[in-house]
Amino acid sequence: MDAVPDLDSVREAAGRIRPYAHRTPVLTCASLDHMLNAQLFFKCENFQKAGAFKFRGACNAVFSLSDTEASRGVATHSSGNHAAALALAAQMRNVEAFIVMPRNAPRVKRAAVAGYGGNIVYCKATLEAREEALAQVVQETGATFVHPYNDPRVIAGQGTAALELLEEVPDLDVVVAPVGGGGLLSGTALTVSDVSPETRVIGAEPEGADDACRSLQEGRIVPSVNPRTVADGLLTSLGDVTFPIIQAHAEQIVTVSEEQIIAAMRHVWERMKIIIEPSAAVPVGALFERKIDLTGARIGVILSGGNVDLDKLPWMLG
Amino acid sequence: MDAVPDLDSVREAAGRIRPYAHRTPVLTCASLDHMLNAQLFFKCENFQKAGAFKFRGACNAVFSLSDTEASRGVATHSSGNHAAALALAAQMRNVEAFIVMPRNAPRVKRAAVAGYGGNIVYCKATLEAREEALAQVVQETGATFVHPYNDPRVIAGQGTAALELLEEVPDLDVVVAPVGGGGLLSGTALTVSDVSPETRVIGAEPEGADDACRSLQEGRIVPSVNPRTVADGLLTSLGDVTFPIIQAHAEQIVTVSEEQIIAAMRHVWERMKIIIEPSAAVPVGALFERKIDLTGARIGVILSGGNVDLDKLPWMLG
């Protein structure tokens, strides 16, 4: 595969993951439309396998490998949705997944990876320890490293969510997606800009982790330093594959306050009766914050995932 | 309409409510299937208007009225889902709804009724005060009383959920529905027994509110006295319209422990990423409790509603 993913690679990914991934529903909600004075179309990746869009990219990467490559397994460092997604995709191909995560990773996240048969490799909770542990695993096993976002196969996979959304709702004015490392936003942006060039693509990011917004403004990757947000899927920095795609194809990135993220998450739970994680609430929060005028617009929102710890809901903390 | 609803009245109701009610999706969940060793088809009435199946019956009742009757409004006593459903149905027909509820009704329930434009009539928290307040409202306004469940129009409306379920999944071995006053179960039982006679209908009830189970065993309506359960939609006694239908068409009623209701609710939230209320978890809990052998069966489950207080989740209490 080419180093820079394009629409063809997204279409290939769509065919490749079709037997394994859910074609998630697009839901609407009259009361949220009323509150926001717009028409919203929610692409529900919270209903995706392993509970998040991450399965699309991981699945595309795993099933892109040759049999020989695949037989040596796949590896990554992540304690979040990518880890569970990669473990599940590997299980579906009947190969090993090695997941490097810090010893202090939450129990629910370890359980998710273990539940899909992933091999957890514990390391200390520093970036150096993590990279060292990953390098060692790759060296020992010959496993293929699948980066959580900065990988063309992963980006192409994530783009399939927008592809399905546009197939179902072709005439959108805007698509809004959350941005952390940029895998989802870059996949979404390259897909939308090609399939429906008149549709604007907007990224949404927590104020407390606004490195992508600043990166676009400064024209270079500004690293995410000490991010503070309830949206724990959006802590990472952009990558050198994702950033140029976002620069080329996303119109802007808006930031959202913690208060609004939590309020938006709760609105979706209460009105739509579906469970979304804080990261998925960020684009919805952006609409509530009305930093951009979208009155009357037809807006596609990618609800990125639904993995939450039901014992620790954000409106109950602090 | 006849005093005893039949399949024709359910089909009429389906046509009558079609412009107003959601045709709710039927969802499946591979991991719950795996846990229960069966094939489950969830009819998602948590996604229904006003968040519960109750809208079907209320809507059918309101739109069954003549223009003259309707112009005087509708009335009921309820602080639960029927109250909100009736208020919404009345709003859709542009007539008044008078909802009698105790002064100590939870804020969220009052807000739901008020949000749909219902007129709340407060009374003391006793059965006598409630009935007296209702009688007075009906006398003063000429409003039509719409009982929460013991009313043929309401029962026929509730039956439309099973009708849709069977249209989508015709070859079910069993349909399981929760039972409180019996509106949903009687509507489900009469519909299923006629449309798909080989499909068994089973009611599910909290152990702490097992009056319907005992009523079937004793062959008479055993009143619900001091029910204690987290499933606050299932506290009421059967009625003289619902009971004979359940006797005739439901195979049995199984009871479920509080522990299992809460565990089942949490399983659905975690695995399906949808919000269901405790009453809706009762049929799922019945399957987990395995009091009946349904190994390998194709099971329709009516998820009755999704209205919960997100500040007070049952696994966080006690």
PDB file of N, CA and C in Angstrom, chain A residues 181-235:
ATOM      1  N   GLY A 181      -4.999  11.577  17.768  1.00  0.00           N
ATOM      2  CA  GLY A 181      -3.836  11.401  16.902  1.00  0.00           C
ATOM      3  C   GLY A 181      -4.155  11.682  15.445  1.00  0.00           C
ATOM      4  N   GLY A 182      -5.431  11.746  15.129  1.00  0.00           N
ATOM      5  CA  GLY A 182      -5.821  12.152  13.788  1.00  0.00           C
ATOM      6  C   GLY A 182      -6.152  11.016  12.826  1.00  0.00           C
ATOM      7  N   GLY A 183      -6.166   9.791  13.304  1.00  0.00           N
ATOM      8  CA  GLY A 183      -6.495   8.671  12.417  1.00  0.00           C
ATOM      9  C   GLY A 183      -7.908   8.771  11.870  1.00  0.00           C
ATOM     10  N   LEU A 184      -8.853   9.029  12.756  1.00  0.00           N
ATOM     11  CA  LEU A 184     -10.248   9.129  12.311  1.00  0.00           C
ATOM     12  C   LEU A 184     -10.455  10.373  11.464  1.00  0.00           C
ATOM     13  N   LEU A 185      -9.913  11.511  11.934  1.00  0.00           N
ATOM     14  CA  LEU A 185     -10.158  12.756  11.201  1.00  0.00           C
ATOM     15  C   LEU A 185      -9.488  12.725   9.828  1.00  0.00           C
ATOM     16  N   SER A 186      -8.273  12.200   9.734  1.00  0.00           N
ATOM     17  CA  SER A 186      -7.620  12.166   8.420  1.00  0.00           C
ATOM     18  C   SER A 186      -8.347  11.213   7.485  1.00  0.00           C
ATOM     19  N   GLY A 187      -8.746  10.051   7.980  1.00  0.00           N
ATOM     20  CA  GLY A 187      -9.494   9.105   7.148  1.00  0.00           C
ATOM     21  C   GLY A 187     -10.822   9.696   6.699  1.00  0.00           C
ATOM     22  N   THR A 188     -11.474  10.397   7.618  1.00  0.00           N
ATOM     23  CA  THR A 188     -12.746  11.037   7.303  1.00  0.00           C
ATOM     24  C   THR A 188     -12.541  12.146   6.270  1.00  0.00           C
ATOM     25  N   ALA A 189     -11.526  12.974   6.490  1.00  0.00           N
ATOM     26  CA  ALA A 189     -11.296  14.143   5.626  1.00  0.00           C
ATOM     27  C   ALA A 189     -10.945  13.719   4.206  1.00  0.00           C
ATOM     28  N   LEU A 190     -10.082  12.712   4.071  1.00  0.00           N
ATOM     29  CA  LEU A 190      -9.701  12.330   2.710  1.00  0.00           C
ATOM     30  C   LEU A 190     -10.867  11.662   1.991  1.00  0.00           C
ATOM     31  N   THR A 191     -11.705  10.956   2.739  1.00  0.00           N
ATOM     32  CA  THR A 191     -12.856  10.303   2.128  1.00  0.00           C
ATOM     33  C   THR A 191     -13.902  11.323   1.699  1.00  0.00           C
ATOM     34  N   VAL A 192     -14.256  12.196   2.626  1.00  0.00           N
ATOM     35  CA  VAL A 192     -15.315  13.171   2.348  1.00  0.00           C
ATOM     36  C   VAL A 192     -14.890  14.113   1.235  1.00  0.00           C
ATOM     37  N   SER A 193     -13.648  14.574   1.253  1.00  0.00           N
ATOM     38  CA  SER A 193     -13.212  15.560   0.258  1.00  0.00           C
ATOM     39  C   SER A 193     -13.254  14.969  -1.147  1.00  0.00           C
ATOM     40  N   ASP A 194     -13.102  13.668  -1.252  1.00  0.00           N
ATOM     41  CA  ASP A 194     -13.119  13.036  -2.567  1.00  0.00           C
ATOM     42  C   ASP A 194     -14.541  12.645  -2.990  1.00  0.00           C
ATOM     43  N   VAL A 195     -15.283  12.032  -2.070  1.00  0.00           N
ATOM     44  CA  VAL A 195     -16.628  11.545  -2.405  1.00  0.00           C
ATOM     45  C   VAL A 195     -17.625  12.699  -2.517  1.00  0.00           C
ATOM     46  N   SER A 196     -17.489  13.692  -1.662  1.00  0.00           N
ATOM     47  CA  SER A 196     -18.470  14.769  -1.596  1.00  0.00           C
ATOM     48  C   SER A 196     -17.746  16.092  -1.343  1.00  0.00           C
ATOM     49  N   PRO A 197     -17.086  16.620  -2.388  1.00  0.00           N
ATOM     50  CA  PRO A 197     -16.167  17.761  -2.201  1.00  0.00           C
ATOM     51  C   PRO A 197     -16.819  18.996  -1.593  1.00  0.00           C
ATOM     52  N   GLU A 198     -18.137  19.122  -1.770  1.00  0.00           N
ATOM     53  CA  GLU A 198     -18.790  20.322  -1.224  1.00  0.00           C
ATOM     54  C   GLU A 198     -19.082  20.203   0.273  1.00  0.00           C
ATOM     55  N   THR A 199     -18.869  19.025   0.845  1.00  0.00           N
ATOM     56  CA  THR A 199     -19.111  18.829   2.276  1.00  0.00           C
ATOM     57  C   THR A 199     -17.879  19.257   3.075  1.00  0.00           C
ATOM     58  N   ARG A 200     -18.103  20.121   4.069  1.00  0.00           N
ATOM     59  CA  ARG A 200     -16.997  20.587   4.905  1.00  0.00           C
ATOM     60  C   ARG A 200     -16.642  19.537   5.953  1.00  0.00           C
ATOM     61  N   VAL A 201     -15.382  19.421   6.290  1.00  0.00           N
ATOM     62  CA  VAL A 201     -14.951  18.499   7.351  1.00  0.00           C
ATOM     63  C   VAL A 201     -14.346  19.315   8.485  1.00  0.00           C
ATOM     64  N   ILE A 202     -14.882  19.111   9.670  1.00  0.00           N
ATOM     65  CA  ILE A 202     -14.429  19.868  10.835  1.00  0.00           C
ATOM     66  C   ILE A 202     -14.012  18.899  11.928  1.00  0.00           C
ATOM     67  N   GLY A 203     -12.865  19.143  12.520  1.00  0.00           N
ATOM     68  CA  GLY A 203     -12.404  18.346  13.655  1.00  0.00           C
ATOM     69  C   GLY A 203     -12.839  19.003  14.948  1.00  0.00           C
ATOM     70  N   ALA A 204     -13.049  18.185  15.974  1.00  0.00           N
ATOM     71  CA  ALA A 204     -13.423  18.731  17.282  1.00  0.00           C
ATOM     72  C   ALA A 204     -12.484  18.151  18.325  1.00  0.00           C
ATOM     73  N   GLU A 205     -12.018  19.011  19.206  1.00  0.00           N
ATOM     74  CA  GLU A 205     -10.935  18.660  20.121  1.00  0.00           C
ATOM     75  C   GLU A 205     -11.190  19.305  21.490  1.00  0.00           C
ATOM     76  N   PRO A 206     -10.846  18.620  22.563  1.00  0.00           N
ATOM     77  CA  PRO A 206     -11.004  19.250  23.886  1.00  0.00           C
ATOM     78  C   PRO A 206     -10.077  20.464  24.020  1.00  0.00           C
ATOM     79  N   GLU A 207     -10.561  21.510  24.667  1.00  0.00           N
ATOM     80  CA  GLU A 207      -9.705  22.670  24.964  1.00  0.00           C
ATOM     81  C   GLU A 207      -8.436  22.264  25.700  1.00  0.00           C
ATOM     82  N   GLY A 208      -8.599  21.261  26.588  1.00  0.00           N
ATOM     83  CA  GLY A 208      -7.468  20.828  27.406  1.00  0.00           C
ATOM     84  C   GLY A 208      -6.499  19.904  26.676  1.00  0.00           C
ATOM     85  N   ALA A 209      -6.731  19.690  25.382  1.00  0.00           N
ATOM     86  CA  ALA A 209      -5.820  18.861  24.573  1.00  0.00           C
ATOM     87  C   ALA A 209      -5.887  19.403  23.152  1.00  0.00           C
ATOM     88  N   ASP A 210      -5.580  20.692  23.018  1.00  0.00           N
ATOM     89  CA  ASP A 210      -5.844  21.402  21.759  1.00  0.00           C
ATOM     90  C   ASP A 210      -4.649  21.429  20.820  1.00  0.00           C
ATOM     91  N   ASP A 211      -3.818  20.403  20.890  1.00  0.00           N
ATOM     92  CA  ASP A 211      -2.604  20.388  20.071  1.00  0.00           C
ATOM     93  C   ASP A 211      -2.909  20.328  18.571  1.00  0.00           C
ATOM     94  N   ALA A 212      -3.987  19.672  18.177  1.00  0.00           N
ATOM     95  CA  ALA A 212      -4.288  19.580  16.742  1.00  0.00           C
ATOM     96  C   ALA A 212      -4.724  20.935  16.207  1.00  0.00           C
ATOM     97  N   CYS A 213      -5.506  21.643  16.995  1.00  0.00           N
ATOM     98  CA  CYS A 213      -5.939  22.980  16.613  1.00  0.00           C
ATOM     99  C   CYS A 213      -4.723  23.891  16.445  1.00  0.00           C
ATOM    100  N   ARG A 214      -3.815  23.818  17.409  1.00  0.00           N
ATOM    101  CA  ARG A 214      -2.623  24.659  17.327  1.00  0.00           C
ATOM    102  C   ARG A 214      -1.694  24.214  16.188  1.00  0.00           C
ATOM    103  N   SER A 215      -1.680  22.926  15.937  1.00  0.00           N
ATOM    104  CA  SER A 215      -0.862  22.431  14.828  1.00  0.00           C
ATOM    105  C   SER A 215      -1.333  23.008  13.496  1.00  0.00           C
ATOM    106  N   LEU A 216      -2.646  23.017  13.299  1.00  0.00           N
ATOM    107  CA  LEU A 216      -3.174  23.585  12.050  1.00  0.00           C
ATOM    108  C   LEU A 216      -2.840  25.063  11.951  1.00  0.00           C
ATOM    109  N   GLN A 217      -2.973  25.771  13.095  1.00  0.00           N
ATOM    110  CA  GLN A 217      -2.682  27.205  13.087  1.00  0.00           C
ATOM    111  C   GLN A 217      -1.210  27.494  12.792  1.00  0.00           C
ATOM    112  N   GLU A 218      -0.342  26.667  13.381  1.00  0.00           N
ATOM    113  CA  GLU A 218       1.093  26.941  13.243  1.00  0.00           C
ATOM    114  C   GLU A 218       1.709  26.269  12.021  1.00  0.00           C
ATOM    115  N   GLY A 219       0.959  25.381  11.397  1.00  0.00           N
ATOM    116  CA  GLY A 219       1.481  24.726  10.202  1.00  0.00           C
ATOM    117  C   GLY A 219       2.551  23.682  10.483  1.00  0.00           C
ATOM    118  N   ARG A 220       2.611  23.196  11.716  1.00  0.00           N
ATOM    119  CA  ARG A 220       3.557  22.135  12.087  1.00  0.00           C
ATOM    120  C   ARG A 220       2.935  21.343  13.225  1.00  0.00           C
ATOM    121  N   ILE A 221       3.430  20.125  13.417  1.00  0.00           N
ATOM    122  CA  ILE A 221       2.859  19.302  14.480  1.00  0.00           C
ATOM    123  C   ILE A 221       3.286  19.841  15.848  1.00  0.00           C
ATOM    124  N   VAL A 222       2.353  20.397  16.574  1.00  0.00           N
ATOM    125  CA  VAL A 222       2.611  20.843  17.945  1.00  0.00           C
ATOM    126  C   VAL A 222       2.309  19.647  18.861  1.00  0.00           C
ATOM    127  N   PRO A 223       3.297  19.182  19.617  1.00  0.00           N
ATOM    128  CA  PRO A 223       3.054  17.986  20.436  1.00  0.00           C
ATOM    129  C   PRO A 223       2.040  18.243  21.548  1.00  0.00           C
ATOM    130  N   SER A 224       1.331  17.202  21.913  1.00  0.00           N
ATOM    131  CA  SER A 224       0.379  17.264  23.013  1.00  0.00           C
ATOM    132  C   SER A 224       1.156  17.097  24.317  1.00  0.00           C
ATOM    133  N   VAL A 225       1.214  18.175  25.098  1.00  0.00           N
ATOM    134  CA  VAL A 225       1.977  18.141  26.341  1.00  0.00           C
ATOM    135  C   VAL A 225       1.029  18.297  27.531  1.00  0.00           C
ATOM    136  N   ASN A 226       1.070  17.356  28.447  1.00  0.00           N
ATOM    137  CA  ASN A 226       0.195  17.388  29.624  1.00  0.00           C
ATOM    138  C   ASN A 226      -1.267  17.679  29.303  1.00  0.00           C
ATOM    139  N   PRO A 227      -1.835  16.920  28.385  1.00  0.00           N
ATOM    140  CA  PRO A 227      -3.252  17.146  28.081  1.00  0.00           C
ATOM    141  C   PRO A 227      -4.116  16.833  29.288  1.00  0.00           C
ATOM    142  N   ARG A 228      -5.148  17.623  29.486  1.00  0.00           N
ATOM    143  CA  ARG A 228      -6.077  17.392  30.589  1.00  0.00           C
ATOM    144  C   ARG A 228      -7.489  17.427  30.062  1.00  0.00           C
ATOM    145  N   THR A 229      -8.075  16.262  29.983  1.00  0.00           N
ATOM    146  CA  THR A 229      -9.458  16.196  29.511  1.00  0.00           C
ATOM    147  C   THR A 229     -10.073  14.867  29.903  1.00  0.00           C
ATOM    148  N   VAL A 230     -11.395  14.898  30.041  1.00  0.00           N
ATOM    149  CA  VAL A 230     -12.151  13.682  30.320  1.00  0.00           C
ATOM    150  C   VAL A 230     -12.193  12.784  29.078  1.00  0.00           C
ATOM    151  N   ALA A 231     -11.916  13.376  27.910  1.00  0.00           N
ATOM    152  CA  ALA A 231     -11.953  12.619  26.653  1.00  0.00           C
ATOM    153  C   ALA A 231     -10.646  11.865  26.478  1.00  0.00           C
ATOM    154  N   ASP A 232     -10.552  10.706  27.145  1.00  0.00           N
ATOM    155  CA  ASP A 232      -9.260  10.019  27.267  1.00  0.00           C
ATOM    156  C   ASP A 232      -8.803   9.348  25.981  1.00  0.00           C
ATOM    157  N   GLY A 233      -9.620   9.406  24.934  1.00  0.00           N
ATOM    158  CA  GLY A 233      -9.177   8.875  23.655  1.00  0.00           C
ATOM    159  C   GLY A 233      -8.496   9.928  22.788  1.00  0.00           C
ATOM    160  N   LEU A 234      -8.418  11.162  23.304  1.00  0.00           N
ATOM    161  CA  LEU A 234      -7.941  12.267  22.455  1.00  0.00           C
ATOM    162  C   LEU A 234      -6.699  12.939  23.035  1.00  0.00           C
ATOM    163  N   LEU A 235      -5.872  12.161  23.720  1.00  0.00           N
ATOM    164  CA  LEU A 235      -4.724  12.741  24.422  1.00  0.00           C
ATOM    165  C   LEU A 235      -3.475  12.849  23.553  1.00  0.00           C
TER     166      LEU A 235
END
